[in-house]
Amino acid sequence: MALLQISEPGKSTNPHERRLAVGIDLGTTNSLIATVRSGEAIVLPDEEGRYLLPSVVRFRAEGSPQIGYPALDASINDPMNTIASSKRMIGRKTADIKSLRDQLPYNFDDESANVPRIITADGPRSAIEVSAEILTALKKRAETSLRGNLGGVVITVPAYFDDAQRQATKDAAKLAGLNVMRLLNEPTAAAVAYGLDQGSEGIYAIYDLGGGTFDVSILHLNKGVFEVLATAGDSALGGDDMDRLIAEWLLDDVDDEELSSNSQFLRQAMVSARTAKEALTENTSTIVSLKLPDGSSREIVLDRTTMDEIIAPVIDKTLIPCRRSLRDAGLDKDDIDGIVMVGGSTRVLSVKEKVERFFEKKLYTDVDPDQVVAVGAAIQADILIGNRSADEMLLLDVIPLSLGIEIMGSMVEKIIPRNATIPVTRAQEFTTYKDGQTAMSIHVVQGERELVSDCRSLARFELRGIPPMAAGSARITVSFKVDADGLLSVSAREATTGIETQVDVKPSYGLTDEEVEQMLRDSITFANDDIKARLLAEQRVEAERVILAIQSALDVDGDKFLNDDERSELVKGINKLKELTDSDNAESIKQAANDLNQLSEVFASRRMDASIRSVMAGHNINEFSE
Amino acid sequence: MMHTPLENDFFDLFGIGRTYSLDRRLLRDRFRELQKKFHPDNFASASDHERRLSAQYAALINEAYTTLNDPMQRGKYMLSLHGINLDEEHDTGMDPEFLMQQIELREELDDAQSSIDALARLSARISDEFSKREASIGEILDNTSEQESQLETARHLVRELQFLVRMRSEIEDAEEALF
């Protein structure tokens, strides 16, 4: 083990040291990782110089999983153990996956209580674990290439991902040992990559068609502020669907039963379909060679016009969210200055044609549609970790789907409407239905429909101990908080007694914290890793973050807001944590960091207070300034 | 902990006058200025407590902006500053003339369901009715010598805006269904 470095007491670790931050585009088909080096965002290649990592993981009975190209190569011969498109399954419950099943060749483990798992040669695996493998591979790539540990990451998600899908993505990152600073919406990330590049001002639509997801966001760009006005989409629509339609056309005369019994064959047809689709972005016609189940092979000519007809339903389906996003933003097509095209599927010519015809505006396609999202995420990561001033840029994003709770008659009462700017907090008062009712069940849902059964169920919890009163007398306030990642937490409070229930909305069918913890321990990824060493390293990073945050605040504002006693208390706390950081007791480091955080609360409140006062005082008088 | 911003009304927060007719451009500029300072992105490496506070402030700034930026919500909010609440359930006194108009508009919407042009015409009419009321509300609320009875009129007008907002969204739903 390397010698531990101990800094001189009382001196902070160099605050100007650049910390390593990366942006990750965790895609349906391919994933990428990017960072900012010498002020420029770059996508990191693998050892062979390839930027894309196919989002494919193959689980084997022996040895560690294969990730990326080797897995992709094996997918035709070993389709049941090679998992692609895990993004389509992440955060979805068994019933949702069932509707996707005819598109997915895998065997599912139906007995699993919360999260559907795919049976592989290496045991049942959930989409979260598959995504964690991909993230781990990217993490290794970055740490090798940047020669250091990652301080923090920004991971992109489709703007239209609901709470459960976001939470599941965050769980995957946790499994991969990544510190997620922010979940960033993919179209917003793309806008950042474009906007900062070109200093654009105006209103833009970001049309993002990936392998399995579609988003459209309307953004107002002005002086470094990226304000999302509205977003819409379909989190189960993408290039995969085009491939499937083309594959079905290719196999038109092959017996359905034979097809469904031969998953290897279907997989192969999908791959041929994708190759043909890609070839038709360059050529007007292509030849597809196909091996049939009976062993014979066949060559089929596919021309562009025919393909355009085959895939038209997918493209037309994307125009519905386009229309809705405009409507929600309160805008007409005329108000839009340009369309930014993002995602590999926008290479398809008829996608470009139809989008241009719909908006009647110029398309921006000059940044590589595969890389643009990762680049935007890297820029945001660089800011969040403190390498670059946040003054340069501000992202104001929205929640894609309304949040509400179940009321009488299985109806939904909306509490936060879709397209509300985040972070957002809303409270709503409810009352009891029966005389003497002492408990209330609260069911949180997400979606636009009026009936609970048509929305996504996020969580259920109970508020107990309501004092018996006449029906309608109790006052229960339910507060919804959506943070800057788009993640929800809910609390409920009964007014007359002050009973409070706090729930972190872990989706009803998602993983519990304990399950994530357990997976962390069991995970193949970390079989060779000493779990203790990892926890210790994580606590140290966290302790350093806390020290750095409080020390730099002290340096700037310590004299202004603290008396000598308060100040020396804080310094004492910092020194104590510093000393412990060098020990190898993760638990006591954690404790000391918590203590220090608590100790700094008064200081933090005074600083924030002064800050908002100074802004409100008309932007000129600041009673605290010298 | 949130006492500073909560003690003040939304207009103070943005440093603008407490008027119904407001400069929405200035409001947007001030909103961005505030978020540039308080958005959680600025506090990603700050202490836990500062991060929590920034999330609370940012949420409050968003709420204030959404409220003031929307004519119906702004009216409702300003009335609440006068101690007048729009309690829909217990509110009965609607202007009979407007009630008649409501019924008429609803019937028109039913008839227009399948025609894009008819929906567009109806939508334009709603916008027109909306603007008229917006102007009247401004006249009452921005008049410094406002009287109790006039505030009552403003309350009716804001309730009518609520109805028109609902109509507008139903027209949009009908339009969406036609595509």
Tab-separated table of C-alpha atoms in Angstrom, chain A residues 144-450:
chain	number	residue	atom	x	y	z
A	144	THR	CA	-6.600	5.386	-17.078
A	145	SER	CA	-6.619	8.205	-19.554
A	146	LEU	CA	-6.702	11.047	-17.000
A	147	ARG	CA	-4.435	9.264	-14.509
A	148	GLY	CA	-6.414	9.895	-11.367
A	149	ASN	CA	-9.605	9.300	-9.462
A	150	LEU	CA	-12.773	10.965	-10.664
A	151	GLY	CA	-14.024	13.670	-8.323
A	152	GLY	CA	-17.498	13.766	-9.775
A	153	VAL	CA	-19.598	12.947	-12.818
A	154	VAL	CA	-22.587	14.323	-14.654
A	155	ILE	CA	-24.706	11.598	-16.222
A	156	THR	CA	-27.202	12.427	-18.916
A	157	VAL	CA	-30.712	11.017	-19.031
A	158	PRO	CA	-33.528	11.495	-21.541
A	159	ALA	CA	-35.482	14.606	-20.597
A	160	TYR	CA	-38.620	12.492	-20.656
A	161	PHE	CA	-37.336	9.974	-18.078
A	162	ASP	CA	-39.698	9.759	-15.119
A	163	ASP	CA	-38.699	9.713	-11.466
A	164	ALA	CA	-38.242	5.922	-11.362
A	165	GLN	CA	-36.000	5.873	-14.431
A	166	ARG	CA	-33.874	8.718	-13.030
A	167	GLN	CA	-33.588	7.066	-9.650
A	168	ALA	CA	-32.581	3.766	-11.241
A	169	THR	CA	-29.887	5.507	-13.284
A	170	LYS	CA	-28.523	7.072	-10.121
A	171	ASP	CA	-28.527	3.651	-8.440
A	172	ALA	CA	-26.502	2.249	-11.342
A	173	ALA	CA	-23.945	5.028	-10.849
A	174	LYS	CA	-23.779	4.250	-7.170
A	175	LEU	CA	-23.095	0.604	-7.965
A	176	ALA	CA	-20.294	1.713	-10.272
A	177	GLY	CA	-18.805	3.814	-7.468
A	178	LEU	CA	-19.404	7.162	-9.147
A	179	ASN	CA	-20.148	10.419	-7.355
A	180	VAL	CA	-23.062	11.851	-9.352
A	181	MET	CA	-23.064	15.640	-9.156
A	182	ARG	CA	-26.048	15.997	-11.443
A	183	LEU	CA	-28.395	14.099	-13.709
A	184	LEU	CA	-28.582	16.288	-16.793
A	185	ASN	CA	-31.246	16.110	-19.470
A	186	GLU	CA	-29.802	15.045	-22.805
A	187	PRO	CA	-31.296	17.802	-24.979
A	188	THR	CA	-30.101	20.416	-22.485
A	189	ALA	CA	-26.605	18.927	-22.584
A	190	ALA	CA	-26.672	19.145	-26.375
A	191	ALA	CA	-27.759	22.776	-26.207
A	192	VAL	CA	-24.830	23.541	-23.906
A	193	ALA	CA	-22.384	21.981	-26.340
A	194	TYR	CA	-23.866	24.032	-29.183
A	195	GLY	CA	-24.639	27.237	-27.350
A	196	LEU	CA	-21.294	27.767	-25.695
A	197	ASP	CA	-19.579	26.957	-28.937
A	198	GLN	CA	-21.377	29.486	-31.007
A	199	GLY	CA	-22.557	32.061	-28.495
A	200	SER	CA	-26.073	31.632	-29.845
A	201	GLU	CA	-28.997	33.647	-28.566
A	202	GLY	CA	-32.619	32.907	-29.269
A	203	ILE	CA	-35.140	30.112	-29.028
A	204	TYR	CA	-34.102	26.662	-30.198
A	205	ALA	CA	-35.756	23.282	-30.420
A	206	ILE	CA	-33.525	20.337	-29.597
A	207	TYR	CA	-34.689	17.226	-31.457
A	208	ASP	CA	-32.988	14.208	-29.871
A	209	LEU	CA	-33.717	10.821	-31.417
A	210	GLY	CA	-31.524	8.098	-29.963
A	211	GLY	CA	-31.536	4.331	-30.200
A	212	GLY	CA	-34.422	3.877	-27.801
A	213	THR	CA	-35.588	7.262	-26.566
A	214	PHE	CA	-36.956	10.441	-28.075
A	215	ASP	CA	-36.906	13.928	-26.528
A	216	VAL	CA	-37.708	17.359	-27.772
A	217	SER	CA	-36.915	20.432	-25.677
A	218	ILE	CA	-37.593	24.069	-26.409
A	219	LEU	CA	-34.872	26.292	-24.948
A	220	HIS	CA	-34.396	30.003	-24.626
A	221	LEU	CA	-30.705	30.875	-24.813
A	222	ASN	CA	-29.687	34.262	-23.527
A	223	LYS	CA	-26.351	35.460	-22.152
A	224	GLY	CA	-25.243	32.058	-20.920
A	225	VAL	CA	-28.641	31.172	-19.440
A	226	PHE	CA	-30.188	28.047	-20.921
A	227	GLU	CA	-33.813	28.135	-19.923
A	228	VAL	CA	-35.874	25.110	-20.900
A	229	LEU	CA	-39.368	26.352	-21.706
A	230	ALA	CA	-40.909	22.952	-22.321
A	231	THR	CA	-39.955	19.374	-22.950
A	232	ALA	CA	-41.826	16.390	-24.362
A	233	GLY	CA	-40.960	12.995	-25.694
A	234	ASP	CA	-41.363	9.264	-25.592
A	235	SER	CA	-38.994	7.218	-23.475
A	236	ALA	CA	-39.638	4.100	-25.552
A	237	LEU	CA	-39.172	5.290	-29.114
A	238	GLY	CA	-36.025	5.367	-31.192
A	239	GLY	CA	-33.814	3.904	-33.862
A	240	ASP	CA	-34.343	0.396	-32.441
A	241	ASP	CA	-37.968	0.679	-33.521
A	242	MET	CA	-36.912	1.541	-37.070
A	243	ASP	CA	-34.589	-1.483	-37.078
A	244	ARG	CA	-37.401	-3.723	-35.933
A	245	LEU	CA	-39.759	-2.485	-38.652
A	246	ILE	CA	-37.077	-3.027	-41.276
A	247	ALA	CA	-36.308	-6.503	-39.878
A	248	GLU	CA	-40.004	-7.392	-40.041
A	249	TRP	CA	-40.110	-6.279	-43.656
A	250	LEU	CA	-37.034	-8.376	-44.450
A	251	LEU	CA	-38.617	-11.408	-42.801
A	252	ASP	CA	-42.072	-10.835	-44.148
A	253	ASP	CA	-42.445	-14.374	-45.461
A	254	VAL	CA	-40.788	-16.182	-42.581
A	255	ASP	CA	-43.120	-18.015	-40.275
A	256	ASP	CA	-43.879	-16.065	-37.078
A	257	GLU	CA	-43.683	-19.090	-34.874
A	258	GLU	CA	-40.302	-19.993	-36.175
A	259	LEU	CA	-39.161	-16.441	-35.537
A	260	SER	CA	-40.284	-16.296	-31.959
A	261	SER	CA	-38.610	-19.614	-31.201
A	262	ASN	CA	-35.324	-18.512	-32.693
A	263	SER	CA	-34.044	-15.437	-30.885
A	264	GLN	CA	-30.607	-15.681	-32.458
A	265	PHE	CA	-32.168	-15.289	-35.849
A	266	LEU	CA	-34.221	-12.257	-34.896
A	267	ARG	CA	-31.171	-10.622	-33.367
A	268	GLN	CA	-29.247	-11.193	-36.561
A	269	ALA	CA	-32.042	-9.700	-38.665
A	270	MET	CA	-32.076	-6.608	-36.425
A	271	VAL	CA	-28.334	-6.173	-36.918
A	272	SER	CA	-28.725	-6.513	-40.706
A	273	ALA	CA	-31.570	-4.020	-40.610
A	274	ARG	CA	-29.427	-1.483	-38.766
A	275	THR	CA	-26.555	-1.947	-41.192
A	276	ALA	CA	-28.930	-1.387	-44.097
A	277	LYS	CA	-30.408	1.716	-42.455
A	278	GLU	CA	-26.943	3.173	-41.976
A	279	ALA	CA	-25.910	2.347	-45.542
A	280	LEU	CA	-28.969	4.174	-46.859
A	281	THR	CA	-27.853	7.473	-45.328
A	282	GLU	CA	-25.094	7.436	-48.004
A	283	ASN	CA	-26.523	5.342	-50.808
A	284	THR	CA	-29.924	5.181	-52.467
A	285	SER	CA	-30.014	1.409	-52.343
A	286	THR	CA	-28.308	-1.450	-50.533
A	287	ILE	CA	-28.178	-5.222	-50.490
A	288	VAL	CA	-29.010	-7.028	-47.287
A	289	SER	CA	-27.765	-10.558	-46.842
A	290	LEU	CA	-29.718	-12.679	-44.457
A	291	LYS	CA	-29.254	-16.208	-43.172
A	292	LEU	CA	-32.595	-17.956	-42.831
A	293	PRO	CA	-33.503	-20.375	-40.023
A	294	ASP	CA	-33.453	-23.294	-42.440
A	295	GLY	CA	-29.792	-22.580	-43.107
A	296	SER	CA	-30.209	-21.083	-46.565
A	297	SER	CA	-29.203	-17.494	-47.136
A	298	ARG	CA	-30.906	-14.755	-49.027
A	299	GLU	CA	-29.990	-11.384	-50.507
A	300	ILE	CA	-32.598	-8.653	-50.486
A	301	VAL	CA	-32.380	-5.274	-52.200
A	302	LEU	CA	-33.637	-2.381	-50.091
A	303	ASP	CA	-33.872	1.090	-51.583
A	304	ARG	CA	-34.183	4.355	-49.701
A	305	THR	CA	-37.729	5.120	-50.804
A	306	THR	CA	-38.939	1.753	-49.552
A	307	MET	CA	-37.120	2.176	-46.250
A	308	ASP	CA	-38.574	5.661	-45.800
A	309	GLU	CA	-42.038	4.177	-46.111
A	310	ILE	CA	-41.230	1.403	-43.651
A	311	ILE	CA	-39.895	3.707	-40.942
A	312	ALA	CA	-42.310	6.595	-41.489
A	313	PRO	CA	-44.554	5.625	-38.530
A	314	VAL	CA	-41.631	6.041	-36.116
A	315	ILE	CA	-40.745	9.490	-37.414
A	316	ASP	CA	-44.374	10.616	-37.519
A	317	LYS	CA	-44.728	9.570	-33.916
A	318	THR	CA	-41.951	12.010	-32.929
A	319	LEU	CA	-43.882	14.932	-34.367
A	320	ILE	CA	-46.645	14.590	-31.770
A	321	PRO	CA	-44.310	15.542	-28.873
A	322	CYS	CA	-42.858	18.315	-31.073
A	323	ARG	CA	-46.308	19.843	-31.378
A	324	ARG	CA	-46.979	19.425	-27.683
A	325	SER	CA	-43.705	21.030	-26.613
A	326	LEU	CA	-44.467	24.094	-28.719
A	327	ARG	CA	-47.917	24.343	-27.228
A	328	ASP	CA	-46.616	23.972	-23.658
A	329	ALA	CA	-43.986	26.647	-24.290
A	330	GLY	CA	-46.768	28.910	-25.555
A	331	LEU	CA	-44.992	29.346	-28.883
A	332	ASP	CA	-45.590	28.968	-32.608
A	333	LYS	CA	-43.204	27.436	-35.107
A	334	ASP	CA	-42.401	30.989	-36.194
A	335	ASP	CA	-40.893	31.765	-32.801
A	336	ILE	CA	-38.219	29.085	-33.176
A	337	ASP	CA	-34.842	30.233	-34.458
A	338	GLY	CA	-33.384	26.827	-35.265
A	339	ILE	CA	-33.455	23.112	-34.643
A	340	VAL	CA	-30.509	21.268	-33.132
A	341	MET	CA	-30.395	17.641	-34.269
A	342	VAL	CA	-29.021	15.192	-31.707
A	343	GLY	CA	-28.710	11.408	-31.469
A	344	GLY	CA	-27.485	8.808	-33.951
A	345	SER	CA	-30.944	8.272	-35.454
A	346	THR	CA	-31.034	11.837	-36.789
A	347	ARG	CA	-28.518	10.701	-39.414
A	348	VAL	CA	-31.421	9.032	-41.229
A	349	LEU	CA	-32.213	11.364	-44.111
A	350	SER	CA	-35.982	11.158	-43.900
A	351	VAL	CA	-35.796	12.144	-40.211
A	352	LYS	CA	-34.031	15.359	-41.206
A	353	GLU	CA	-36.461	15.984	-44.052
A	354	LYS	CA	-39.567	15.517	-41.950
A	355	VAL	CA	-38.305	17.618	-39.043
A	356	GLU	CA	-37.295	20.418	-41.377
A	357	ARG	CA	-40.680	20.294	-43.045
A	358	PHE	CA	-42.452	20.355	-39.692
A	359	PHE	CA	-40.640	23.325	-38.138
A	360	GLU	CA	-39.839	25.073	-41.434
A	361	LYS	CA	-36.555	26.166	-39.892
A	362	LYS	CA	-32.842	25.599	-40.322
A	363	LEU	CA	-31.407	22.384	-38.899
A	364	TYR	CA	-28.129	22.451	-37.010
A	365	THR	CA	-26.259	19.229	-37.577
A	366	ASP	CA	-22.627	20.333	-37.464
A	367	VAL	CA	-21.598	18.783	-34.146
A	368	ASP	CA	-21.321	14.982	-34.259
A	369	PRO	CA	-24.796	13.898	-33.105
A	370	ASP	CA	-23.245	10.981	-31.208
A	371	GLN	CA	-20.811	13.124	-29.213
A	372	VAL	CA	-22.678	16.341	-28.545
A	373	VAL	CA	-24.491	15.135	-25.412
A	374	ALA	CA	-21.325	13.840	-23.711
A	375	VAL	CA	-19.530	17.097	-24.528
A	376	GLY	CA	-22.300	19.191	-22.939
A	377	ALA	CA	-22.259	16.974	-19.857
A	378	ALA	CA	-18.482	17.406	-19.526
A	379	ILE	CA	-18.820	21.189	-19.607
A	380	GLN	CA	-21.481	21.090	-16.891
A	381	ALA	CA	-19.325	18.699	-14.814
A	382	ASP	CA	-16.368	21.055	-15.065
A	383	ILE	CA	-18.501	23.873	-13.657
A	384	LEU	CA	-20.106	21.828	-10.898
A	385	ILE	CA	-16.790	20.564	-9.609
A	386	GLY	CA	-15.547	24.130	-9.407
A	387	ASN	CA	-12.947	24.186	-12.165
A	388	ARG	CA	-14.807	26.883	-14.011
A	389	SER	CA	-16.921	29.754	-12.745
A	390	ALA	CA	-20.649	29.114	-12.618
A	391	ASP	CA	-21.195	32.721	-13.735
A	392	GLU	CA	-20.546	31.717	-17.308
A	393	MET	CA	-23.534	29.481	-17.637
A	394	LEU	CA	-26.768	28.579	-15.924
A	395	LEU	CA	-29.064	25.719	-16.820
A	396	LEU	CA	-32.710	26.022	-15.854
A	397	ASP	CA	-34.461	22.777	-16.570
A	398	VAL	CA	-38.003	21.488	-16.078
A	399	ILE	CA	-39.820	18.410	-14.835
A	400	PRO	CA	-41.119	16.448	-17.848
A	401	LEU	CA	-44.251	14.869	-16.344
A	402	SER	CA	-46.791	16.125	-13.842
A	403	LEU	CA	-46.689	14.836	-10.281
A	404	GLY	CA	-49.799	14.205	-8.280
A	405	ILE	CA	-51.497	12.075	-5.700
A	406	GLU	CA	-54.447	9.755	-5.715
A	407	ILE	CA	-57.728	11.170	-4.464
A	408	MET	CA	-61.253	9.736	-4.146
A	409	GLY	CA	-62.464	7.647	-7.053
A	410	SER	CA	-58.968	6.689	-8.218
A	411	MET	CA	-58.537	10.133	-9.683
A	412	VAL	CA	-55.294	12.101	-9.765
A	413	GLU	CA	-54.927	15.521	-8.183
A	414	LYS	CA	-51.971	17.213	-9.866
A	415	ILE	CA	-49.635	18.988	-7.507
A	416	ILE	CA	-46.731	19.939	-9.743
A	417	PRO	CA	-47.564	20.467	-13.413
A	418	ARG	CA	-45.262	19.238	-16.155
A	419	ASN	CA	-42.729	21.769	-17.407
A	420	ALA	CA	-42.403	23.489	-14.025
A	421	THR	CA	-38.862	24.829	-13.625
A	422	ILE	CA	-36.821	22.802	-11.108
A	423	PRO	CA	-36.018	22.839	-8.245
A	424	VAL	CA	-39.651	23.193	-7.291
A	425	THR	CA	-41.584	22.838	-4.055
A	426	ARG	CA	-45.373	22.667	-3.831
A	427	ALA	CA	-47.656	21.921	-0.943
A	428	GLN	CA	-51.286	20.888	-1.011
A	429	GLU	CA	-53.747	20.489	1.832
A	430	PHE	CA	-55.948	17.432	2.226
A	431	THR	CA	-58.459	16.338	4.801
A	432	THR	CA	-60.004	13.144	6.175
A	433	TYR	CA	-62.942	11.409	4.549
A	434	LYS	CA	-64.489	9.654	7.562
A	435	ASP	CA	-65.244	10.624	11.163
A	436	GLY	CA	-62.489	9.492	13.504
A	437	GLN	CA	-60.097	8.574	10.693
A	438	THR	CA	-56.608	8.231	12.215
A	439	ALA	CA	-54.499	7.249	9.242
A	440	MET	CA	-54.214	8.332	5.665
A	441	SER	CA	-52.636	6.538	2.779
A	442	ILE	CA	-50.824	8.685	0.262
A	443	HIS	CA	-50.176	7.399	-3.227
A	444	VAL	CA	-47.801	9.433	-5.377
A	445	VAL	CA	-48.116	9.145	-9.149
A	446	GLN	CA	-46.537	10.708	-12.215
A	447	GLY	CA	-48.202	11.339	-15.556
A	448	GLU	CA	-50.733	13.445	-17.401
A	449	ARG	CA	-53.855	11.283	-17.293
A	450	GLU	CA	-56.778	11.725	-14.935
